[in-house]
Amino acid sequence: MLSKVVLILSVAVLGTGANELPSYINTCKQNDPNLCECVKTNANLAMETLQYGDGSLNLPKFDGVKLFDSVTMNPLEHLPFSLVMKNGRGYGLGDIRVLDAK
């Protein structure tokens, strides 16, 4: 899901398909001398709304998002463990903020 958010924000930055984006996602001009600041500001503004989900973009709300079932094995001999996750939920993604853009 985070990759969908990155893709949507990338499209917004480039201005491609801007007429198809929701009104709360603002685009930045590629030749803007303050492009990095524009990206950071507008990404954070968009995240304030995206965190609650957007059906038109097929994005669920960030907090409580269903995670894929997975099995993790640790190959370290001195600290062996395995983790099995079923019906997992992710929380805290609504607190994501863009600190810098380059």
mmCIF file of C-alpha atoms in Angstrom:
data_model
loop_
_atom_site.group_PDB
_atom_site.id
_atom_site.type_symbol
_atom_site.label_atom_id
_atom_site.label_comp_id
_atom_site.label_asym_id
_atom_site.label_seq_id
_atom_site.Cartn_x
_atom_site.Cartn_y
_atom_site.Cartn_z
ATOM 1 C CA MET A 1 0.000 0.000 0.000
ATOM 2 C CA LEU A 2 2.818 2.408 0.758
ATOM 3 C CA SER A 3 4.045 1.907 -2.810
ATOM 4 C CA LYS A 4 0.628 3.110 -4.059
ATOM 5 C CA VAL A 5 0.963 6.262 -1.978
ATOM 6 C CA VAL A 6 4.468 6.906 -3.323
ATOM 7 C CA LEU A 7 3.247 6.399 -6.890
ATOM 8 C CA ILE A 8 0.308 8.778 -6.424
ATOM 9 C CA LEU A 9 2.527 11.442 -4.892
ATOM 10 C CA SER A 10 5.097 10.954 -7.682
ATOM 11 C CA VAL A 11 2.433 11.489 -10.306
ATOM 12 C CA ALA A 12 1.313 14.603 -8.458
ATOM 13 C CA VAL A 13 4.855 15.982 -8.424
ATOM 14 C CA LEU A 14 5.359 15.458 -12.135
ATOM 15 C CA GLY A 15 1.944 16.838 -12.934
ATOM 16 C CA THR A 16 1.137 13.856 -15.157
ATOM 17 C CA GLY A 17 -2.556 13.063 -15.109
ATOM 18 C CA ALA A 18 -3.221 15.941 -12.736
ATOM 19 C CA ASN A 19 -6.783 16.242 -14.040
ATOM 20 C CA GLU A 20 -7.451 12.730 -12.684
ATOM 21 C CA LEU A 21 -6.096 13.359 -9.192
ATOM 22 C CA PRO A 22 -8.300 14.365 -6.265
ATOM 23 C CA SER A 23 -8.454 18.086 -5.508
ATOM 24 C CA TYR A 24 -6.427 17.704 -2.301
ATOM 25 C CA ILE A 25 -3.350 16.557 -4.256
ATOM 26 C CA ASN A 26 -1.546 19.593 -5.654
ATOM 27 C CA THR A 27 1.033 19.356 -8.430
ATOM 28 C CA CYS A 28 4.436 21.025 -8.574
ATOM 29 C CA LYS A 29 6.020 22.478 -11.701
ATOM 30 C CA GLN A 30 9.177 20.651 -12.791
ATOM 31 C CA ASN A 31 10.946 23.951 -13.475
ATOM 32 C CA ASP A 32 10.023 25.439 -10.070
ATOM 33 C CA PRO A 33 13.264 26.646 -8.421
ATOM 34 C CA ASN A 34 11.775 25.504 -5.090
ATOM 35 C CA LEU A 35 10.650 22.110 -6.423
ATOM 36 C CA CYS A 36 11.945 20.126 -3.435
ATOM 37 C CA GLU A 37 10.119 22.352 -0.948
ATOM 38 C CA CYS A 38 6.953 22.205 -3.076
ATOM 39 C CA VAL A 39 7.106 18.396 -3.131
ATOM 40 C CA LYS A 40 7.631 18.176 0.625
ATOM 41 C CA THR A 41 4.843 20.631 1.441
ATOM 42 C CA ASN A 42 2.283 19.185 -0.947
ATOM 43 C CA ALA A 43 3.100 15.570 -0.080
ATOM 44 C CA ASN A 44 2.518 16.273 3.608
ATOM 45 C CA LEU A 45 -0.737 18.090 2.851
ATOM 46 C CA ALA A 46 -1.931 15.166 0.726
ATOM 47 C CA MET A 47 -0.978 12.655 3.420
ATOM 48 C CA GLU A 48 -3.292 14.415 5.878
ATOM 49 C CA THR A 49 -6.230 13.333 3.702
ATOM 50 C CA LEU A 50 -4.806 10.090 2.265
ATOM 51 C CA GLN A 51 -4.360 8.623 5.751
ATOM 52 C CA TYR A 52 -8.153 8.271 5.961
ATOM 53 C CA GLY A 53 -8.272 6.343 2.683
ATOM 54 C CA ASP A 54 -9.626 7.297 -0.711
ATOM 55 C CA GLY A 55 -12.036 5.039 -2.545
ATOM 56 C CA SER A 56 -11.440 6.830 -5.861
ATOM 57 C CA LEU A 57 -7.752 5.823 -5.660
ATOM 58 C CA ASN A 58 -8.531 2.391 -4.201
ATOM 59 C CA LEU A 59 -6.551 3.191 -1.035
ATOM 60 C CA PRO A 60 -7.719 1.924 2.364
ATOM 61 C CA LYS A 61 -7.238 4.014 5.489
ATOM 62 C CA PHE A 62 -3.668 3.773 6.750
ATOM 63 C CA ASP A 63 -4.287 2.851 10.379
ATOM 64 C CA GLY A 64 -5.607 -0.656 10.753
ATOM 65 C CA VAL A 65 -4.588 -1.578 7.223
ATOM 66 C CA LYS A 66 -4.655 -5.337 6.611
ATOM 67 C CA LEU A 67 -1.186 -6.795 6.150
ATOM 68 C CA PHE A 68 -0.309 -9.802 4.065
ATOM 69 C CA ASP A 69 0.057 -13.116 5.880
ATOM 70 C CA SER A 70 3.762 -13.812 6.196
ATOM 71 C CA VAL A 71 6.402 -16.031 7.751
ATOM 72 C CA THR A 72 9.772 -14.576 8.759
ATOM 73 C CA MET A 73 12.776 -16.672 9.686
ATOM 74 C CA ASN A 74 15.918 -15.222 11.285
ATOM 75 C CA PRO A 75 19.118 -16.895 10.055
ATOM 76 C CA LEU A 76 21.233 -15.751 13.044
ATOM 77 C CA GLU A 77 22.416 -18.718 15.079
ATOM 78 C CA HIS A 78 22.788 -16.800 18.349
ATOM 79 C CA LEU A 79 19.241 -15.406 18.168
ATOM 80 C CA PRO A 80 17.000 -17.899 16.403
ATOM 81 C CA PHE A 81 13.367 -16.947 15.967
ATOM 82 C CA SER A 82 10.516 -17.184 13.541
ATOM 83 C CA LEU A 83 7.460 -14.990 13.161
ATOM 84 C CA VAL A 84 4.172 -16.116 11.651
ATOM 85 C CA MET A 85 1.617 -13.424 10.992
ATOM 86 C CA LYS A 86 -1.989 -14.075 10.017
ATOM 87 C CA ASN A 87 -4.720 -11.445 9.795
ATOM 88 C CA GLY A 88 -2.180 -8.772 10.776
ATOM 89 C CA ARG A 89 -3.019 -5.084 10.968
ATOM 90 C CA GLY A 90 -0.637 -2.147 10.599
ATOM 91 C CA TYR A 91 -0.920 0.984 12.728
ATOM 92 C CA GLY A 92 0.987 4.262 12.796
ATOM 93 C CA LEU A 93 1.192 4.788 9.039
ATOM 94 C CA GLY A 94 -0.998 7.870 9.417
ATOM 95 C CA ASP A 95 1.950 9.549 11.136
ATOM 96 C CA ILE A 96 4.159 9.373 8.019
ATOM 97 C CA ARG A 97 5.649 12.754 7.111
ATOM 98 C CA VAL A 98 7.994 13.751 4.299
ATOM 99 C CA LEU A 99 10.997 15.401 5.929
ATOM 100 C CA ASP A 100 13.006 16.145 2.806
ATOM 101 C CA ALA A 101 12.779 15.769 -0.952
ATOM 102 C CA LYS A 102 15.596 15.811 -3.512
#
